[in-house]
Coordinates of C-alpha atoms in Angstrom, one line a residue:
Chain A
X1 CA 30.8 -146.5 -80.6
X2 CA 32.9 -146.6 -77.4
X3 CA 36.4 -147.9 -77.6
X4 CA 39.5 -148.1 -75.4
X5 CA 39.3 -148.6 -71.6
X6 CA 35.5 -148.0 -71.5
X7 CA 34.7 -150.6 -74.1
X8 CA 33.0 -153.7 -72.6
X9 CA 34.3 -156.1 -75.3
X10 CA 31.9 -157.5 -77.9
X11 CA 28.5 -155.9 -78.5
X12 CA 25.2 -156.6 -76.9
X13 CA 22.3 -157.6 -79.2
X14 CA 18.9 -156.3 -78.0
X15 CA 16.0 -158.1 -79.6
X16 CA 12.7 -156.5 -78.8
X17 CA 9.7 -155.4 -80.9
X18 CA 9.1 -152.2 -78.9
X19 CA 11.1 -149.3 -80.2
X20 CA 11.0 -147.4 -76.8
X21 CA 12.3 -150.5 -75.0
X22 CA 15.0 -151.0 -77.6
X23 CA 16.1 -147.4 -77.3
X24 CA 15.9 -147.3 -73.5
X25 CA 18.0 -150.5 -73.2
X26 CA 20.4 -149.1 -75.7
X27 CA 20.7 -145.7 -73.9
X28 CA 21.2 -147.5 -70.5
X29 CA 23.9 -149.7 -71.8
X30 CA 25.7 -147.2 -74.1
X31 CA 25.9 -144.7 -71.3
X32 CA 27.8 -147.3 -69.4
X33 CA 30.2 -148.0 -72.2
X34 CA 28.6 -151.0 -74.0
X35 CA 28.3 -151.3 -77.7
X36 CA 24.8 -152.2 -78.8
X37 CA 23.1 -153.7 -81.8
X38 CA 19.3 -154.0 -82.1
X39 CA 16.7 -156.1 -83.9
X40 CA 12.9 -155.9 -83.7
X41 CA 12.1 -159.6 -83.9
X42 CA 13.7 -163.0 -83.8
X43 CA 13.9 -163.4 -87.6
X44 CA 15.8 -160.1 -88.1
X45 CA 18.0 -161.0 -85.2
X46 CA 19.0 -164.3 -86.9
X47 CA 19.7 -162.4 -90.2
X48 CA 21.9 -160.0 -88.3
X49 CA 23.7 -162.7 -86.4
X50 CA 24.5 -164.6 -89.6
X51 CA 25.8 -161.5 -91.4
X52 CA 28.0 -160.2 -88.6
X53 CA 31.8 -161.0 -89.0
X54 CA 31.9 -161.9 -85.3
X55 CA 29.0 -162.7 -83.0
X56 CA 27.8 -160.4 -80.2
X57 CA 28.9 -161.3 -76.7
X58 CA 25.4 -161.3 -75.2
X59 CA 21.8 -161.3 -76.4
X60 CA 19.0 -159.6 -74.5
X61 CA 15.8 -161.2 -75.8
X62 CA 12.1 -160.3 -75.5
X63 CA 9.6 -163.2 -75.7
X64 CA 6.4 -161.8 -77.2
X65 CA 7.3 -160.5 -80.6
X66 CA 5.7 -160.6 -84.1
X67 CA 7.2 -162.6 -87.0
X68 CA 9.4 -164.7 -84.8
X69 CA 9.0 -164.7 -81.0
X70 CA 11.7 -165.3 -78.4
X71 CA 10.9 -169.0 -78.0
X72 CA 11.4 -169.7 -81.7
X73 CA 14.5 -167.6 -81.8
X74 CA 16.0 -169.6 -79.0
X75 CA 15.1 -172.8 -80.8
X76 CA 16.8 -171.6 -84.0
X77 CA 19.9 -170.6 -82.0
X78 CA 20.0 -174.1 -80.3
X79 CA 20.1 -175.7 -83.8
X80 CA 22.9 -173.5 -85.2
X81 CA 26.3 -174.4 -83.8
X82 CA 27.6 -170.9 -84.7
X83 CA 24.9 -169.3 -82.4
X84 CA 24.3 -171.9 -79.8
X85 CA 27.1 -170.7 -77.5
X86 CA 26.1 -167.0 -77.3
X87 CA 24.7 -166.4 -73.8
X88 CA 21.1 -165.1 -73.8
X89 CA 19.1 -163.2 -71.1
X90 CA 15.4 -163.3 -71.6
X91 CA 13.7 -160.1 -70.5
X92 CA 10.0 -160.7 -70.6
X93 CA 6.9 -158.5 -69.8
X94 CA 4.7 -161.6 -70.0
X95 CA 2.8 -162.9 -67.0
X96 CA 3.7 -166.6 -67.5
X97 CA 7.1 -167.7 -68.8
X98 CA 7.4 -171.2 -70.2
X99 CA 10.7 -172.2 -68.5
X100 CA 10.8 -175.5 -70.4
X101 CA 11.3 -173.6 -73.6
X102 CA 14.1 -171.5 -72.3
X103 CA 16.8 -174.2 -71.8
X104 CA 19.5 -172.2 -73.5
X105 CA 18.7 -168.9 -71.8
X106 CA 21.1 -168.3 -68.9
X107 CA 19.0 -165.6 -67.2
X108 CA 15.3 -164.7 -67.0
X109 CA 14.5 -161.1 -66.0
X110 CA 11.1 -159.3 -65.7
X111 CA 10.1 -156.0 -67.1
X112 CA 10.0 -153.4 -65.9
X113 CA 13.6 -153.4 -64.5
X114 CA 16.2 -150.9 -63.4
X115 CA 19.3 -150.0 -65.4
X116 CA 21.5 -151.7 -62.7
X117 CA 19.6 -155.0 -63.3
X118 CA 20.1 -154.7 -67.0
X119 CA 23.8 -153.9 -66.7
X120 CA 24.2 -156.6 -64.1
X121 CA 22.7 -159.2 -66.4
X122 CA 25.0 -158.3 -69.3
X123 CA 28.1 -158.4 -67.0
X124 CA 27.0 -161.7 -65.6
X125 CA 26.6 -163.2 -69.0
X126 CA 29.9 -161.8 -70.2
X127 CA 31.7 -163.4 -67.2
X128 CA 30.1 -166.7 -68.0
X129 CA 31.5 -166.6 -71.5
X130 CA 34.9 -165.7 -70.2
X131 CA 34.8 -168.6 -67.7
X132 CA 33.6 -171.0 -70.4
X133 CA 36.2 -169.6 -72.9
Chain B
X1 CA -49.2 -236.3 -81.8
X2 CA -47.5 -235.1 -85.0
X3 CA -49.9 -232.2 -85.2
X4 CA -49.6 -231.2 -81.5
X5 CA -45.8 -231.3 -81.2
X6 CA -44.9 -228.3 -83.4
X7 CA -47.6 -226.2 -81.8
X8 CA -46.3 -227.2 -78.3
X9 CA -42.8 -226.3 -79.4
X10 CA -44.0 -223.0 -80.7
X11 CA -45.8 -222.3 -77.4
X12 CA -42.8 -223.3 -75.4
X13 CA -40.6 -221.0 -77.6
X14 CA -43.1 -218.1 -77.1
X15 CA -43.1 -218.7 -73.4
X16 CA -39.3 -218.7 -73.2
X17 CA -39.1 -215.6 -75.3
X18 CA -41.7 -213.9 -73.0
X19 CA -39.7 -214.8 -69.9
X20 CA -36.5 -213.6 -71.5
X21 CA -38.0 -210.2 -72.4
X22 CA -39.6 -210.0 -68.9
X23 CA -36.3 -210.6 -67.2
X24 CA -34.3 -208.0 -69.1
X25 CA -33.3 -205.3 -66.7
X26 CA -31.3 -202.8 -68.8
X27 CA -34.0 -202.2 -71.3
X28 CA -37.6 -201.3 -70.9
X29 CA -39.3 -203.6 -73.5
X30 CA -43.1 -203.4 -73.8
X31 CA -46.0 -203.6 -76.2
X32 CA -48.5 -200.9 -77.2
X33 CA -51.9 -201.3 -78.7
X34 CA -52.5 -199.5 -82.0
X35 CA -53.6 -196.3 -80.1
X36 CA -50.5 -196.3 -77.9
X37 CA -51.8 -197.9 -74.7
X38 CA -49.4 -200.0 -72.7
X39 CA -50.1 -203.8 -73.1
X40 CA -47.2 -205.5 -71.4
X41 CA -44.4 -204.5 -68.9
X42 CA -41.0 -206.1 -68.3
X43 CA -38.6 -205.9 -65.4
X44 CA -36.5 -203.3 -67.2
X45 CA -39.5 -201.0 -67.7
X46 CA -40.3 -201.3 -64.0
X47 CA -36.7 -200.5 -63.0
X48 CA -36.3 -197.6 -65.5
X49 CA -39.7 -196.0 -65.3
X50 CA -40.7 -196.9 -61.8
X51 CA -44.3 -198.2 -62.5
X52 CA -45.6 -201.6 -61.4
X53 CA -47.3 -203.5 -64.2
X54 CA -50.8 -203.1 -62.6
X55 CA -50.3 -199.3 -62.4
X56 CA -49.3 -198.8 -66.0
X57 CA -51.0 -201.4 -68.2
X58 CA -53.8 -199.8 -70.1
X59 CA -52.4 -196.3 -69.8
X60 CA -51.3 -194.2 -72.8
X61 CA -47.5 -193.8 -73.4
X62 CA -47.8 -190.0 -73.2
X63 CA -47.4 -190.4 -69.4
X64 CA -43.7 -191.1 -70.0
X65 CA -43.2 -187.8 -71.8
X66 CA -42.4 -184.4 -70.4
X67 CA -45.3 -181.9 -70.4
X68 CA -43.6 -179.9 -73.1
X69 CA -43.2 -182.9 -75.4
X70 CA -46.9 -183.9 -74.6
X71 CA -48.1 -180.5 -75.5
X72 CA -46.1 -180.6 -78.7
X73 CA -47.8 -183.9 -79.6
X74 CA -44.5 -185.7 -79.7
X75 CA -45.9 -189.2 -78.6
X76 CA -48.4 -189.2 -81.4
X77 CA -45.8 -188.0 -83.9
X78 CA -43.4 -190.9 -83.0
X79 CA -46.2 -193.5 -83.3
X80 CA -47.2 -192.0 -86.7
X81 CA -43.6 -192.2 -87.9
X82 CA -43.3 -195.8 -86.7
X83 CA -46.5 -196.6 -88.7
X84 CA -45.2 -194.9 -91.8
X85 CA -41.6 -196.1 -91.7
X86 CA -41.9 -199.2 -89.6
X87 CA -39.7 -197.8 -87.0
X88 CA -39.1 -194.5 -85.1
X89 CA -36.1 -193.7 -82.9
X90 CA -35.1 -190.7 -80.8
X91 CA -33.1 -189.6 -77.8
X92 CA -34.8 -187.3 -75.3
X93 CA -36.0 -186.6 -71.8
X94 CA -38.6 -189.0 -70.3
X95 CA -40.4 -188.8 -67.0
X96 CA -40.4 -191.5 -64.3
X97 CA -43.3 -192.3 -62.1
X98 CA -41.8 -190.1 -59.3
X99 CA -41.6 -187.2 -61.7
X100 CA -37.8 -187.3 -62.1
X101 CA -36.4 -187.1 -65.7
X102 CA -34.1 -189.4 -67.4
X103 CA -32.3 -189.3 -70.8
X104 CA -33.8 -192.0 -72.9
X105 CA -32.9 -193.8 -76.1
X106 CA -36.3 -194.9 -77.5
X107 CA -37.0 -197.2 -80.5
X108 CA -40.7 -197.8 -81.5
X109 CA -41.4 -200.5 -84.0
X110 CA -44.8 -201.1 -85.6
X111 CA -46.3 -204.6 -86.0
X112 CA -48.7 -205.4 -88.8
X113 CA -50.7 -208.6 -89.7
X114 CA -50.5 -210.2 -93.1
X115 CA -53.2 -207.9 -94.5
X116 CA -51.2 -204.8 -93.4
X117 CA -53.6 -204.1 -90.5
X118 CA -51.7 -202.3 -87.6
X119 CA -51.5 -204.7 -84.6
X120 CA -49.6 -202.4 -82.3
X121 CA -46.0 -201.4 -81.4
X122 CA -43.1 -202.7 -79.5
X123 CA -41.2 -200.0 -77.6
X124 CA -37.6 -200.4 -76.3
X125 CA -36.3 -197.7 -74.1
X126 CA -32.8 -197.4 -72.6
X127 CA -31.8 -195.1 -69.8
X128 CA -28.8 -193.1 -71.0
X129 CA -28.8 -190.6 -68.2
X130 CA -25.4 -191.7 -66.8
X131 CA -23.8 -191.6 -70.3
X132 CA -25.3 -188.2 -70.9
X133 CA -24.0 -186.9 -67.6
X134 CA -20.6 -188.2 -68.5
X135 CA -20.8 -186.4 -71.8
X136 CA -21.9 -183.2 -70.1
X137 CA -19.1 -183.5 -67.6
X138 CA -16.6 -184.1 -70.4
X139 CA -18.0 -181.0 -72.2
X140 CA -17.8 -179.0 -69.0
X141 CA -14.2 -179.9 -68.5
X142 CA -13.4 -179.0 -72.1
X143 CA -15.1 -175.7 -71.6
X144 CA -13.2 -175.1 -68.3
X145 CA -9.9 -175.9 -70.0
X146 CA -10.8 -173.4 -72.7
X147 CA -11.7 -170.7 -70.1
X148 CA -8.3 -171.2 -68.5
X149 CA -6.5 -171.0 -71.8
X150 CA -8.4 -167.8 -72.7
X151 CA -7.6 -166.4 -69.3
X152 CA -3.9 -167.1 -69.6
X153 CA -3.9 -165.6 -73.0
X154 CA -5.6 -162.5 -71.8
X155 CA -3.3 -162.2 -68.8
X156 CA -0.2 -162.6 -71.0
X157 CA -1.3 -160.0 -73.4
X158 CA -2.5 -157.5 -70.7
X159 CA 0.8 -158.0 -68.8
X160 CA 2.9 -157.5 -71.9
X161 CA 0.9 -154.4 -73.1
X162 CA 1.0 -152.7 -69.7
X163 CA 4.6 -153.5 -68.8
X164 CA 6.3 -152.8 -72.0
X165 CA 5.8 -149.0 -72.1
X166 CA 6.4 -148.9 -68.3
X167 CA 9.8 -150.5 -68.9
X168 CA 10.8 -147.7 -71.3
X169 CA 9.3 -145.0 -69.0
X170 CA 11.1 -146.3 -65.9
X171 CA 14.5 -146.6 -67.6
X172 CA 14.3 -143.1 -69.1
X173 CA 13.3 -141.6 -65.8
X174 CA 16.1 -143.3 -64.1
X175 CA 18.7 -142.1 -66.7
X176 CA 17.3 -138.6 -66.4
X177 CA 17.5 -138.9 -62.6
X178 CA 21.1 -140.2 -62.7
X179 CA 22.3 -137.5 -65.1
X180 CA 20.9 -134.6 -63.0
X181 CA 21.6 -136.1 -59.6
X182 CA 25.0 -134.4 -59.1
X183 CA 24.0 -131.0 -60.5
X184 CA 20.3 -130.3 -59.6
X185 CA 19.0 -131.7 -56.3
X186 CA 15.4 -130.5 -56.8
X187 CA 15.1 -132.0 -60.3
X188 CA 16.6 -135.3 -59.1
X189 CA 14.1 -135.4 -56.3
X190 CA 11.2 -134.8 -58.7
X191 CA 12.5 -137.6 -60.9
X192 CA 12.9 -139.9 -57.9
X193 CA 9.3 -139.3 -57.1
X194 CA 8.2 -140.1 -60.6
X195 CA 10.3 -143.3 -60.5
X196 CA 8.5 -144.3 -57.2
X197 CA 5.2 -143.7 -58.9
X198 CA 6.3 -145.9 -61.7
X199 CA 7.3 -148.6 -59.2
X200 CA 3.8 -148.4 -57.7
X201 CA 2.3 -148.6 -61.1
X202 CA 4.3 -151.8 -61.7
X203 CA 3.1 -153.2 -58.4
X204 CA -0.5 -152.4 -59.2
X205 CA -0.2 -154.1 -62.6
X206 CA 1.1 -157.2 -60.9
X207 CA -1.7 -157.1 -58.3
X208 CA -4.4 -156.7 -60.9
X209 CA -3.0 -159.6 -63.0
X210 CA -2.8 -161.7 -59.8
X211 CA -6.4 -161.0 -58.9
X212 CA -7.6 -161.8 -62.5
X213 CA -5.6 -165.1 -62.2
X214 CA -7.1 -165.9 -58.7
X215 CA -10.6 -165.1 -59.9
X216 CA -10.5 -167.8 -62.5
X217 CA -8.6 -170.5 -60.7
X218 CA -5.8 -171.2 -58.3
X219 CA -2.5 -169.5 -58.2
X220 CA 0.2 -171.7 -59.7
X221 CA 3.3 -172.0 -57.5
X222 CA 6.9 -172.6 -58.5
X223 CA 8.0 -174.5 -55.5
X224 CA 11.6 -174.8 -54.5
X225 CA 13.4 -175.7 -51.3
X226 CA 14.3 -172.5 -49.6
X227 CA 15.2 -170.8 -46.3
X228 CA 12.5 -168.4 -45.0
X229 CA 15.0 -165.9 -43.5
X230 CA 16.6 -165.4 -47.0
X231 CA 13.3 -164.2 -48.4
X232 CA 12.8 -161.9 -45.3
X233 CA 16.3 -160.3 -45.7
X234 CA 15.9 -160.0 -49.4
X235 CA 12.6 -158.0 -48.9
X236 CA 14.1 -156.0 -46.0
X237 CA 16.9 -154.9 -48.4
X238 CA 14.3 -153.7 -51.0
X239 CA 12.3 -151.7 -48.5
X240 CA 15.4 -150.1 -46.9
X241 CA 14.8 -146.7 -48.6
X242 CA 11.1 -146.8 -47.7
X243 CA 12.0 -147.5 -44.1
X244 CA 14.3 -144.4 -44.0
X245 CA 11.7 -142.2 -45.7
X246 CA 8.9 -143.3 -43.3
X247 CA 11.3 -142.6 -40.3
X248 CA 10.8 -146.1 -39.2
X249 CA 13.2 -148.8 -38.0
X250 CA 13.2 -152.4 -39.1
X251 CA 14.3 -155.1 -36.7
X252 CA 14.6 -158.7 -37.9
X253 CA 14.7 -161.6 -35.3
X254 CA 15.5 -164.8 -37.2
X255 CA 15.3 -167.9 -35.0
X256 CA 17.2 -170.8 -36.5
X257 CA 16.6 -172.5 -39.8
X258 CA 13.1 -172.6 -41.3
X259 CA 13.2 -174.5 -44.5
X260 CA 10.3 -175.4 -46.7
X261 CA 9.2 -176.0 -50.3
X262 CA 7.7 -172.7 -51.2
X263 CA 7.4 -170.3 -54.1
X264 CA 10.2 -167.8 -53.4
X265 CA 8.8 -164.9 -55.3
X266 CA 5.3 -165.4 -53.8
X267 CA 6.7 -165.6 -50.2
X268 CA 8.7 -162.4 -50.9
X269 CA 5.5 -160.8 -52.2
X270 CA 3.7 -161.6 -48.9
X271 CA 6.6 -160.1 -46.9
X272 CA 6.7 -157.1 -49.1
X273 CA 3.0 -156.5 -48.6
X274 CA 3.2 -156.9 -44.8
X275 CA 6.1 -154.5 -44.6
X276 CA 4.6 -151.9 -47.0
X277 CA 1.5 -151.9 -45.0
X278 CA 3.4 -151.4 -41.8
X279 CA 5.3 -148.5 -43.4
X280 CA 2.1 -147.0 -44.8
X281 CA -0.2 -147.3 -41.7
X282 CA 2.4 -147.0 -38.9
X283 CA 5.1 -144.6 -40.2
X284 CA 7.7 -143.5 -37.8
X285 CA 7.3 -146.5 -35.5
X286 CA 9.6 -149.5 -35.2
X287 CA 8.7 -152.6 -37.2
X288 CA 9.6 -156.0 -35.9
X289 CA 9.8 -159.1 -38.0
X290 CA 10.0 -162.3 -36.0
X291 CA 10.5 -165.8 -37.4
X292 CA 9.7 -168.9 -35.3
X293 CA 8.6 -172.5 -35.6
X294 CA 5.3 -173.8 -34.4
X295 CA 5.6 -177.7 -34.6
X296 CA 5.5 -178.3 -38.4
X297 CA 4.8 -174.7 -39.3
X298 CA 7.0 -171.8 -40.0
X299 CA 5.7 -168.5 -38.6
X300 CA 6.6 -165.0 -39.6
X301 CA 5.1 -162.1 -37.6
X302 CA 5.4 -158.5 -38.8
X303 CA 4.5 -156.2 -36.0
X304 CA 4.2 -152.4 -36.1
X305 CA 3.6 -149.9 -33.3
X306 CA 1.0 -147.8 -35.1
X307 CA -2.6 -147.3 -34.3
X308 CA -3.6 -150.9 -35.1
X309 CA -6.6 -151.8 -37.1
X310 CA -10.2 -150.7 -36.3
X311 CA -11.8 -153.8 -34.7
X312 CA -14.4 -154.0 -37.5
X313 CA -11.6 -154.3 -40.1
X314 CA -9.8 -157.2 -38.5
X315 CA -12.1 -159.8 -40.1
X316 CA -12.3 -158.3 -43.5
X317 CA -8.9 -156.9 -44.5
X318 CA -8.1 -160.2 -46.3
X319 CA -11.2 -160.0 -48.4
X320 CA -11.1 -158.8 -52.0
X321 CA -11.1 -155.0 -52.6
X322 CA -11.1 -154.3 -48.8
X323 CA -8.7 -152.0 -47.1
X324 CA -8.4 -150.4 -43.7
X325 CA -11.2 -147.8 -43.2
X326 CA -9.1 -144.6 -43.7
X327 CA -9.9 -143.8 -47.4
X328 CA -7.1 -141.2 -47.4
X329 CA -4.4 -143.9 -47.6
X330 CA -5.1 -145.0 -51.1
X331 CA -4.4 -148.4 -52.7
X332 CA -6.8 -150.8 -54.3
X333 CA -7.0 -153.0 -51.3
X334 CA -5.8 -156.0 -53.3
X335 CA -2.6 -156.7 -51.6
X336 CA -3.8 -158.5 -48.5
X337 CA -6.4 -160.5 -50.5
X338 CA -3.5 -161.7 -52.7
X339 CA -1.4 -162.6 -49.6
X340 CA -4.2 -164.8 -48.3
X341 CA -4.5 -166.6 -51.7
X342 CA -0.7 -167.1 -51.8
X343 CA -0.6 -168.5 -48.2
X344 CA -3.6 -170.8 -48.8
X345 CA -2.1 -172.0 -52.1
X346 CA 0.9 -173.1 -50.0
X347 CA -1.3 -174.8 -47.5
X348 CA -0.7 -172.0 -45.0
X349 CA -2.5 -169.0 -43.7
X350 CA -2.4 -165.3 -43.0
X351 CA -3.9 -163.6 -40.0
X352 CA -3.9 -160.3 -38.2
X353 CA -4.5 -159.1 -34.7
X354 CA -4.1 -156.0 -32.7
X355 CA -1.6 -156.1 -29.9
X356 CA -2.8 -155.1 -26.5
X357 CA 0.2 -152.8 -26.1
X358 CA -0.7 -151.2 -29.5
X359 CA 0.1 -151.8 -33.1
X360 CA -1.0 -154.4 -35.6
X361 CA 0.6 -157.8 -36.0
X362 CA 0.3 -159.7 -39.4
X363 CA 1.2 -163.4 -39.3
X364 CA 2.1 -165.7 -42.2
X365 CA 2.2 -169.4 -41.5
X366 CA 3.7 -171.9 -44.0
X367 CA 4.1 -175.6 -43.8
X368 CA 7.8 -176.7 -43.1
X369 CA 9.5 -179.5 -44.9

């Protein structure tokens, strides 16, 4: 874990069923000073979110996942006041994204993407939280 | 008088009933003798089957059946069933006088005298062709919806399966590139090449998905009000490295505001395709992008100063799987096909011409607000 001047405040939660994607996102963010948590589907992410003493600052969310997909995860977050305010970036590899079901996602990005785009999305969402806070 | 009156009333009632039956237009109602020969003919029978009474009375009902049903002995079968059960009903194809077929609902009822002797049959036929066509049309629409649903499901899965590993690959290549960039130039260059190959792979996946989508229906557009020059500058930024590598120079001539309701990503895709083509086929020459207005149409021209297109290619470069004749230049030839579909889905067009002073000029036209 990175601390001190390099730390970019609260951790980033990566929710993606593909281990290579999770590790690549983690590598790209950790090498730039972010702290990262990961979950391999929506359900595990909810369990993690409800056990953490303090919520992550940002969630990066895949849409197509087994057990609980990104759409249902977003729905569950909307209904839970403790989670509803965490900013979410959807990062999808799908061809068609149902925008009507992404009302509480602040950003929608497409895979594949460059590290800059990934970091940019996290910084953008963090600044939204700061403005809102 | 007392004897005649009931009989006269009965005759009158019979006559009224006969006239009523004769005047019915929506149903063919007629009598058959015990062997199945036509005995009477009403207005509906004439309208549905096309025979005049004098042409058909005395002929066997098998003339109304298709040759296949006749050969299978269906007319006799139905009459036999009506004798045994009092009534026989079926829906099936029947043939009109002019040979055309119609979908009929047929009811044959047998008539017997007091001693049980068969007197003949009444036959009532309705033409259900329109209803059947509607049902077929409805079924066709249901099947078409299902095909679209299956297509979208396939595209979604194919897209996900192809792009997920590519995401990890691209990010790892980029991180490897970034970490050696300052210490090993040659390694960094190799990794940059690998990343560009990854970018091309990503573009090809998009193109293949687009073509599958177009092949089974129209492209769906996410329309928004936008400024054309914004899209052009956005794409120009993205190709900046490619312009430098090709030794080219990109000049953009925006001419005032050109606003329309377009799909931003799709418009950028067309521009990206035009510019990539110019870089690929006319490297080292200046590329000019000119925006203008032609009445209610926004016009973007991308002009290069390369060799131009062979004349035989001018008409076919926007076809599917076509590409300029030089096979050494690679590519699936999908890009321009997709640009045409995008333009047409917007109500616009794409065209290409060779300039007399040399070079090719690709034009995109889009309807303005």
